[in-house]
Coordinates of C-alpha atoms and ligand atoms in Angstrom, one line a residue:
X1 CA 16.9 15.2 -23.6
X2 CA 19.8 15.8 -21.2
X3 CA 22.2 12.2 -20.8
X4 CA 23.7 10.3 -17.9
X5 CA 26.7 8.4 -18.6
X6 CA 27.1 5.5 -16.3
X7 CA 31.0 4.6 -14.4
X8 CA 32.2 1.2 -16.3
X9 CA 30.4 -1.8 -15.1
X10 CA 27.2 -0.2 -13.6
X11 CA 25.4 -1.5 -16.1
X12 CA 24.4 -4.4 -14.7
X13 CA 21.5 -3.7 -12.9
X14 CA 19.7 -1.7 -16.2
X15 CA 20.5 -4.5 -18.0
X16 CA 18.6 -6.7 -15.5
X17 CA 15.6 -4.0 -15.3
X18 CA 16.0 -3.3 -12.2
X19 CA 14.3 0.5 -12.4
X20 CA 16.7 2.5 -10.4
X21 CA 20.0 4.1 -10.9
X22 CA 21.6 5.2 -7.6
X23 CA 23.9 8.4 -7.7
X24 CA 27.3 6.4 -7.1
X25 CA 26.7 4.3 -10.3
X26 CA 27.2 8.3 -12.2
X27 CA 30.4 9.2 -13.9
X28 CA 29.1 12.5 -16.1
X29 CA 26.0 14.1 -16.7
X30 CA 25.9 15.7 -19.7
X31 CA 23.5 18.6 -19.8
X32 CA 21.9 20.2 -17.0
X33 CA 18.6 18.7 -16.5
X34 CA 16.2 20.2 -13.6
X35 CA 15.0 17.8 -11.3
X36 CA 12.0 15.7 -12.5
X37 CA 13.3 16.0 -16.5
X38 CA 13.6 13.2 -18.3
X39 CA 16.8 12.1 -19.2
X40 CA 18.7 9.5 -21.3
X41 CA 20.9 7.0 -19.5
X42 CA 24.1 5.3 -20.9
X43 CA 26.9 2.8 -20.6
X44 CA 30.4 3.9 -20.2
X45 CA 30.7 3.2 -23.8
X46 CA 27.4 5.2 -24.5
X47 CA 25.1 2.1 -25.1
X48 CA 21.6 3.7 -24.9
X49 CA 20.4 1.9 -21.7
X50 CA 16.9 3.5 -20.7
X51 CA 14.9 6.2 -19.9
X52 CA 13.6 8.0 -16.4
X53 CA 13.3 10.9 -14.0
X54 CA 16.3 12.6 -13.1
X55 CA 16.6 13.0 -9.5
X56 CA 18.7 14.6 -6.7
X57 CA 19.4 12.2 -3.9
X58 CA 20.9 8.6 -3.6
X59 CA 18.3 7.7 -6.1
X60 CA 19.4 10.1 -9.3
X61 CA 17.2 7.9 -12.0
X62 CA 14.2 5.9 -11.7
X63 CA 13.8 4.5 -14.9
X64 CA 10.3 4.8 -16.9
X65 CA 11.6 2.9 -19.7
X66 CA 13.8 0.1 -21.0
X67 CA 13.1 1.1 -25.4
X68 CA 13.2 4.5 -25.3
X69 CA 9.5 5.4 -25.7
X70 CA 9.2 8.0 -22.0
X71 CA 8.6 10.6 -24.1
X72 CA 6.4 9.3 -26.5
X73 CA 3.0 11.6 -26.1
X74 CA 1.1 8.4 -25.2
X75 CA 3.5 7.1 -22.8
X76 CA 1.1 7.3 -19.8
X77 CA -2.3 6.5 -21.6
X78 CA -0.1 2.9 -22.4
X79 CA 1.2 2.5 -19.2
X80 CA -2.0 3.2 -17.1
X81 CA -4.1 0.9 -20.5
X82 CA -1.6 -2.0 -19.0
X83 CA -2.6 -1.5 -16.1
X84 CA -5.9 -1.6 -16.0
X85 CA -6.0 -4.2 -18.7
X86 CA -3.9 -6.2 -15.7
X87 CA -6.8 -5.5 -13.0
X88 CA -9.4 -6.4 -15.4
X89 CA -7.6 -10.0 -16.2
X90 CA -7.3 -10.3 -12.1
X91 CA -10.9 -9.8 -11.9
X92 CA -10.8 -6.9 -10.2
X93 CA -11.7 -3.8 -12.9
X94 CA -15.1 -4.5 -13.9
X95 CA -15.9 -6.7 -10.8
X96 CA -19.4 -6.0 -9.3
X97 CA -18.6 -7.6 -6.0
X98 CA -15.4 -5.3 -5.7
X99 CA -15.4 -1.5 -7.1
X100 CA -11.9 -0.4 -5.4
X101 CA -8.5 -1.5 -6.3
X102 CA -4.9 -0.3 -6.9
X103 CA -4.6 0.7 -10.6
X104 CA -0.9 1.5 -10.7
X105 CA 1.6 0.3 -7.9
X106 CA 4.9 2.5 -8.8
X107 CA 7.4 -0.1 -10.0
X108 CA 5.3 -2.9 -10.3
X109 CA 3.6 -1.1 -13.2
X110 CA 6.7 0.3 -15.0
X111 CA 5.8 3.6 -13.5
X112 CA 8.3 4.2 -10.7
X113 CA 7.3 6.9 -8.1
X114 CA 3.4 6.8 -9.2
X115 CA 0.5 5.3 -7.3
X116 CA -3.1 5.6 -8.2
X117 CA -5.9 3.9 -6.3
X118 CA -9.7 3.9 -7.7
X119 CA -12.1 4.1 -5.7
X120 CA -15.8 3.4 -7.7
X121 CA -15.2 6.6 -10.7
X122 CA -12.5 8.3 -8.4
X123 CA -9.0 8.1 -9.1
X124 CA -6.5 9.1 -6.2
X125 CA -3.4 9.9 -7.3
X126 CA 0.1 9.9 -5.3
X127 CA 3.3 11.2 -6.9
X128 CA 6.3 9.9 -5.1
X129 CA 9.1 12.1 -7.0
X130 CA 9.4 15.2 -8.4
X131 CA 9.4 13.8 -11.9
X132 CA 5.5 12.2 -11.4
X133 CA 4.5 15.0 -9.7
X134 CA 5.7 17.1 -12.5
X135 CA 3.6 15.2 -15.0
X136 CA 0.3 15.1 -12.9
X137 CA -1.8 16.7 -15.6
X138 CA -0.5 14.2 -18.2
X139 CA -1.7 11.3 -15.6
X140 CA -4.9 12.8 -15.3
X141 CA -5.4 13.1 -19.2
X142 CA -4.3 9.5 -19.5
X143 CA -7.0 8.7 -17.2
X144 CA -9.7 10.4 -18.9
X145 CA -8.7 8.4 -21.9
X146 CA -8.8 5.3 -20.5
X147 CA -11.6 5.1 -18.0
X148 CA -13.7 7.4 -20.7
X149 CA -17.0 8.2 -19.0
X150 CA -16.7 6.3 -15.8
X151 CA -13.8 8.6 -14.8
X152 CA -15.7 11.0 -12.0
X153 CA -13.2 12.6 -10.4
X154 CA -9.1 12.6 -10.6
X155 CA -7.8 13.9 -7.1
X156 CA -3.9 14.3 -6.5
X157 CA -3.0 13.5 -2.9
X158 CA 1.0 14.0 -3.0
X159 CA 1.6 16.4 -0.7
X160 CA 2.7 14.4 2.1
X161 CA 4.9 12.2 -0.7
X162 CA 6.0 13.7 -3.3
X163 CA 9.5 15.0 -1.7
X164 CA 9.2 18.7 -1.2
X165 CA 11.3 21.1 -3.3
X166 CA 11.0 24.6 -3.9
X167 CA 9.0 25.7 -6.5
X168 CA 6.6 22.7 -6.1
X169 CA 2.9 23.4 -5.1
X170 CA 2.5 21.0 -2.6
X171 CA -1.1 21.5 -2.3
X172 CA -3.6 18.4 -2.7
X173 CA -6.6 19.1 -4.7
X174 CA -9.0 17.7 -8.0
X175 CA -7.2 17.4 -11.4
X176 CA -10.5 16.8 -12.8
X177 CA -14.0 16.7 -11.5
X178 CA -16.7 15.4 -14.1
X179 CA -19.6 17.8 -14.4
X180 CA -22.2 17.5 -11.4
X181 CA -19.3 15.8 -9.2
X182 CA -18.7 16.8 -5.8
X183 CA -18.8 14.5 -3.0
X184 CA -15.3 13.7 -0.6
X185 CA -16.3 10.7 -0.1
X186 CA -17.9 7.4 -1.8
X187 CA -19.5 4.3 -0.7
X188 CA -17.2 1.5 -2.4
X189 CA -17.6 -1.8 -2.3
X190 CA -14.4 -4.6 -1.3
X191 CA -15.9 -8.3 -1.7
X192 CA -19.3 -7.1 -1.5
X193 CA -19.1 -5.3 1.8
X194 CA -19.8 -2.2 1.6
X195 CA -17.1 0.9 2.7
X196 CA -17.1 4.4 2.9
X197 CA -13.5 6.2 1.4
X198 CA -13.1 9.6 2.0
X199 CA -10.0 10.5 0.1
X200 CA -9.5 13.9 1.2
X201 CA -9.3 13.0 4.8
X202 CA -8.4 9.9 5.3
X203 CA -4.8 7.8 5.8
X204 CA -2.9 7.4 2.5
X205 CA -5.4 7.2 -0.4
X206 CA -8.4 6.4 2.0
X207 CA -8.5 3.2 2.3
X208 CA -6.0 0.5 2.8
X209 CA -6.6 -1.4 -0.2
X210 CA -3.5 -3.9 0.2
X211 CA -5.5 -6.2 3.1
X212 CA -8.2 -7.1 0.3
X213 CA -7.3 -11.0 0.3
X214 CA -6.3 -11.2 4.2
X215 CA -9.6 -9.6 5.1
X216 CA -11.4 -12.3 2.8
X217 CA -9.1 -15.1 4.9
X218 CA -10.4 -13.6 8.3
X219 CA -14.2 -13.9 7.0
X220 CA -13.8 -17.1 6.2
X221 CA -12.4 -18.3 10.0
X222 CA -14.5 -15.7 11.6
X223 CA -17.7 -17.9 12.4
X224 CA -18.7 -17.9 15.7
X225 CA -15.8 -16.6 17.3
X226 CA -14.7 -13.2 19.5
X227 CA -12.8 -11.1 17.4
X228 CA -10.4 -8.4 18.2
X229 CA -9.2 -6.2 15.6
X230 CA -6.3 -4.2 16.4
X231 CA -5.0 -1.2 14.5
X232 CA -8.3 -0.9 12.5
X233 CA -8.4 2.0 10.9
X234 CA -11.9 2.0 9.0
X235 CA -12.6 -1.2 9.9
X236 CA -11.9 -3.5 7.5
X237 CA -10.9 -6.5 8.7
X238 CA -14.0 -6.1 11.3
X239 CA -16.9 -5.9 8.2
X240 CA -15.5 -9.1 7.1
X241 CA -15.5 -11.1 10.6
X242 CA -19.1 -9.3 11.2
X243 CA -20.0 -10.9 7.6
X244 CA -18.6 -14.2 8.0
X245 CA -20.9 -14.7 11.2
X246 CA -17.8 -13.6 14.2
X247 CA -19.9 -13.3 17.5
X248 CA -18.7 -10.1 18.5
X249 CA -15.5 -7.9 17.1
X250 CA -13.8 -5.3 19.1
X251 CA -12.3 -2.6 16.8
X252 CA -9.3 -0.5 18.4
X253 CA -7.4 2.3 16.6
X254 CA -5.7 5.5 18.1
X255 CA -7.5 8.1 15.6
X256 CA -10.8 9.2 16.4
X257 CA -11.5 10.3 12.5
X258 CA -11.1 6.3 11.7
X259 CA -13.0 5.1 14.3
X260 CA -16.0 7.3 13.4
X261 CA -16.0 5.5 9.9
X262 CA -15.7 2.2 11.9
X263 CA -19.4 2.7 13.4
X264 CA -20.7 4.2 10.0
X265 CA -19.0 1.0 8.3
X266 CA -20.7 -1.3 10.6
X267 CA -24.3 0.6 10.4
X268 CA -24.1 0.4 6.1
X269 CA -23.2 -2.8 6.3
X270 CA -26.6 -3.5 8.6
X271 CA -24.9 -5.1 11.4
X272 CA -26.6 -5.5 15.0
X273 CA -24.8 -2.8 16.8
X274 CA -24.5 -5.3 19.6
X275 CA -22.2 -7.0 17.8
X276 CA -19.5 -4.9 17.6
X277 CA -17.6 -2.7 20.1
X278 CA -15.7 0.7 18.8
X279 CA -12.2 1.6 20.9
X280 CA -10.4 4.9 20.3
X281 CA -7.0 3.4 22.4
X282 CA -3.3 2.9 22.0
X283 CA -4.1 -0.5 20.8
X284 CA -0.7 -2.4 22.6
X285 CA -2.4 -0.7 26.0
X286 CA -5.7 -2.2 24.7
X287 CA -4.3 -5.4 24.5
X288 CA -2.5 -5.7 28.1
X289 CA -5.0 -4.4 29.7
X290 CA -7.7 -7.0 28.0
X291 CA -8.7 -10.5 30.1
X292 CA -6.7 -13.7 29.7
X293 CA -8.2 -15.6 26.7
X294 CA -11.2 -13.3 25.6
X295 CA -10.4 -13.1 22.1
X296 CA -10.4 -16.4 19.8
X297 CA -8.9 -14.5 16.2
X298 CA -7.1 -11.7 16.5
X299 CA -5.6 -9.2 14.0
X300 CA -2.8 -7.4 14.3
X301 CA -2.0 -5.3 11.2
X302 CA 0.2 -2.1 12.6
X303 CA 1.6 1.1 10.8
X304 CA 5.1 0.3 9.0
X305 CA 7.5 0.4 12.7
X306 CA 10.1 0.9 10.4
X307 CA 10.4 3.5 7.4
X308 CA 14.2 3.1 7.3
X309 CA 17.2 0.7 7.5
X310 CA 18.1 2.7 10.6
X311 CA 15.1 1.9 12.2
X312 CA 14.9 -1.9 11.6
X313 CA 16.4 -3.2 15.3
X314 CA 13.8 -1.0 16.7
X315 CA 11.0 -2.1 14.4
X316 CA 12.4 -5.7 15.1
X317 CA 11.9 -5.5 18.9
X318 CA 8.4 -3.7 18.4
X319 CA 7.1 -6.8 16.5
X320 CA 8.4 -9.0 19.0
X321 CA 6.5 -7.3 21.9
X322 CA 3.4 -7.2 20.2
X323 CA 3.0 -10.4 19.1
X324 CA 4.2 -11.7 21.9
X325 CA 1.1 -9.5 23.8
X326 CA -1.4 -10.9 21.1
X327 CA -0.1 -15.0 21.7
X328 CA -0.2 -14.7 25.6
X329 CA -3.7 -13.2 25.4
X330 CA -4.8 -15.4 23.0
X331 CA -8.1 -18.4 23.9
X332 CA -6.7 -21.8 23.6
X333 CA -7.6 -22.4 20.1
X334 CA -7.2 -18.9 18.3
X335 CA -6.2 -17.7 14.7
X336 CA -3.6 -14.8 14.6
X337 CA -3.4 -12.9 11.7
X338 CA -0.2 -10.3 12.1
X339 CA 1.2 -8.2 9.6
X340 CA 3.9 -6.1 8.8
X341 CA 4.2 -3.4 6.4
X342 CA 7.4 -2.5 6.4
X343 CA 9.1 -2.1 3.5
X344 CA 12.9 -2.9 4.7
X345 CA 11.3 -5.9 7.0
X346 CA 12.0 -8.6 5.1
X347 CA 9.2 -11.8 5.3
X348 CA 12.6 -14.0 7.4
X349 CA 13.0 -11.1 9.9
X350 CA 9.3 -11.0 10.7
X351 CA 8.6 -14.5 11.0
X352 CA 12.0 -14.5 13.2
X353 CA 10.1 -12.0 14.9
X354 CA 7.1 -13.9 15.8
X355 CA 9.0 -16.7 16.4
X356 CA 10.9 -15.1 19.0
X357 CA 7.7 -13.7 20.6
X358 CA 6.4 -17.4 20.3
X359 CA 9.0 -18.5 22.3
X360 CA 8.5 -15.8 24.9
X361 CA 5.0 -16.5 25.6
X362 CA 6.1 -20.7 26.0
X363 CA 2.9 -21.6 24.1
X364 CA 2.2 -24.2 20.8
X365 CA 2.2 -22.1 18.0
X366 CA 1.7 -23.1 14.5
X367 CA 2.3 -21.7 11.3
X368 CA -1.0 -22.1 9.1
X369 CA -0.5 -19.7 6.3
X370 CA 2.0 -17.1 5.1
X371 CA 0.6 -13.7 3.5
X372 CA 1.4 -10.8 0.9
X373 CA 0.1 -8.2 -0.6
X374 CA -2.5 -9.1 -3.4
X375 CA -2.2 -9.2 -7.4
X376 CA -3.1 -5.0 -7.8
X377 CA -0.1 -4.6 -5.6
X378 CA 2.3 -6.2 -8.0
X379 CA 5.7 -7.1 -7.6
X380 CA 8.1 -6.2 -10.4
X381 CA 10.4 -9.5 -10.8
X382 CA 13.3 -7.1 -11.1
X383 CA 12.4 -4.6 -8.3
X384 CA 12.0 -7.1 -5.0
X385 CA 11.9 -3.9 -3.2
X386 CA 8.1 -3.8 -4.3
X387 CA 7.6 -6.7 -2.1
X388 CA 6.5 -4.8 1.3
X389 CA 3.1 -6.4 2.9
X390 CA 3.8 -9.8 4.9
X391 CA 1.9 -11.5 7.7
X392 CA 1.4 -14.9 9.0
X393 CA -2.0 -16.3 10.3
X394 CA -1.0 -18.5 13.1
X395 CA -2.8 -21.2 15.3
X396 CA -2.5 -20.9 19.3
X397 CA -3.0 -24.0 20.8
Ligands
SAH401 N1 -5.9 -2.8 9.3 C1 -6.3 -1.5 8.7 C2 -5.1 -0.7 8.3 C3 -4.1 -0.4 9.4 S1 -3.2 1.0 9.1 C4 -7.2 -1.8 7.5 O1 -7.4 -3.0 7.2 O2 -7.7 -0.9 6.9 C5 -2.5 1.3 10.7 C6 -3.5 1.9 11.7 O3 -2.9 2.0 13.0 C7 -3.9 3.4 11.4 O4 -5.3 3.4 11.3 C8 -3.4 4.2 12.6 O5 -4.3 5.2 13.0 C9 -3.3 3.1 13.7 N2 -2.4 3.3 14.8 C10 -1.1 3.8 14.7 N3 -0.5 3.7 15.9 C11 -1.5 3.2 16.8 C12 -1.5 2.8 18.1 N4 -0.4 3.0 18.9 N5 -2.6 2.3 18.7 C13 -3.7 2.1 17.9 N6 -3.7 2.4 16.6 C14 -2.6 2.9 16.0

């Protein structure tokens, strides 16, 4: 295994497990490992520190281990067994009411760069750096071992993540099938409402499994009231308003493909069609152009406005006018739930956000609840940067 020596004092951070080493924090590598090899990292004095994936980029380690067992033969078998053991304790691996769920969230499960997402037997698998991608095969045989029989399927879906470098075949397709498999798509269930997934084609993974909890808080307000779901996708947060007894929903999202799985969502779940309304729109042109006060709970969960630092003042401004749209348009008496996924959106500079777009719209706002991403989605103590899903449900007067 190639080595990494690390300039005096950079340390620290390994020492406090935090799982990256950033390229300035080098002073010699010694070897010449390939990108995606695992290699040893040291102190100045040559203090074994940890393990990880070389990389090149301002990111040159992301550490897979803290005891110097990366290369053990079970590594990934014990990794992925921890994780599932996790979901199972959270009530969510084995659950009857809920057969989809996040099995491994990167750094949160000590396997930075890796996300898996199960969907009922399916296993979708992301790699976000060379090195994971790299050792897809080894993930999908630690699946097999873990999940056993119930394992139907391992699909890799890394094309649009896993950075692209020549020589890597960026093409998504099965690891594994189990014999007589060979659907694209499942029915899943999230809280005992039922979804379709089609991993192949759809955003991400297929589904956005993150909202789980939030969608359960909207079903629980949603009775009797006039729903507008913005940014939909599959409708998720619309199944749950529709199940908790909302009057009507309107669902609007800009891609045709989602909305088509909207109205086959809302059909398997054997809702009146009356009672819900499907929009294919640019969902900020949706919500200008819709009456004064129709809508009494509103949701507003966009696509990350920002996917770098550079883009944060932007992303800033483009939270502030939409929730600034979705208070002025709000019925005396509405919920607001409003999200944002941005990673480098911190949960201040949001609610700063919405504050300002309070303030805007001169009405009584109140803060009810604040939100996050739910326990399969978990936040490494060390790695903050984990932390990327927050909303607030608010209360317009
Ligand atoms: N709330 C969803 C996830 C939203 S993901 C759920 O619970 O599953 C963000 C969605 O915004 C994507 O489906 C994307 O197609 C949609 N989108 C992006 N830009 C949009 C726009 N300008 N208007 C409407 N929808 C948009």
């Amino acid at each position: 295994m190639d080595k990494i020596y690390l300039k005096k004092g950079r340390e620290e951070s390994l020492l406090r497990f935090h799982p990256w080493v950033f390229s300035g924090a080098v002073a010699q590598i010694v070897g010449n490992p390939s990108e995606g090899d695992l290699v040893g990292v040291f102190s100045s004095s040559g203090d074994f520190l940890a393990e990880g994936h070389y990389q090149i980029g301002s990111i040159a380690v992301r550490i897979l281990s803290f005891s110097a067992d990366a290369s053990k033969a079970s590594f990934f078998e014990d990794r992925i067994r921890s994780a599932y053991s996790l979901r199972a304790a959270a009530g969510l691996a084995g659950s009857s009411e809920t057969t989809c769920y996040r099995l491994v969230h990167g750094e949160g499960d000590f396997l930075p760069g890796l996300i898996i997402d199960w969907y009922d037997g399916v296993a979708v698998v992301q790699a976000h750096s060379v090195g994971m991608f790299r050792a897809k095969k080894r993930i999908a045989d630690a699946l097999k071992a873990v999940y056993g029989d119930s394992l139907k399927a391992v699909y890799d879906k890394s094309s649009g993540t896993a950075p692209f470098k020549a020589g890597l075949e960026l093409i998504d397709g099965y690891l594994y099938k189990a014999e007589g498999f060979s659907s694209d798509e499942a029915v899943v269930l999230e809280g005992g409402n039922k979804f379709i997934v089609n991993w192949c084609e759809g955003q991400k993974t297929g589904f956005f499994l993150d909202q789980r909890d939030n969608r359960a808080a909207v079903g629980r307000l949603a009775a009797g009231r006039n729903v507008l779901n913005l940014f939909c996708y599959t409708g998720g947060f619309s199944i749950y308003a529709l199940a908790g007894g909302a009057q009507h929903v309107d669902s609007v999202d800009s891609s045709s493909r989602a909305m088509e799985l909207v109205d086959r969502n809302v059909a398997l779940n054997g809702f009146a069609p009356e009672r819900h309304t499907s929009v294919c729109a640019d969902a900020i042109d949706f919500l200008k152009a819709s009456p004064d006060g129709k809508y009494d709970l509103l949701i507003v969960d966009p696509p990350a406005f920002a996917k770098h630092r550079g883009a944060l003042s932007n992303a800033l401004r483009a939270y502030r006018r939409l929730n600034a749209a979705a208070i002025a348009k709000a019925a005396p008496g509405s919920f607001i739930f409003t999200f944002s996924c941005s990673q480098v959106v911190d949960k201040e500079a949001f609610a700063l956000a919405v504050f300002s777009a309070a303030a805007e719209t001169g009405r009584q706002v109140r803060i009810l609840d604040r939100l996050c991403q739910p326990s399969d989605h978990a936040v490494n103590i060390y790695h903050p940067e984990g932390e990327y899903l927050k909303g607030l449900l608010l209360y317009v007067e």
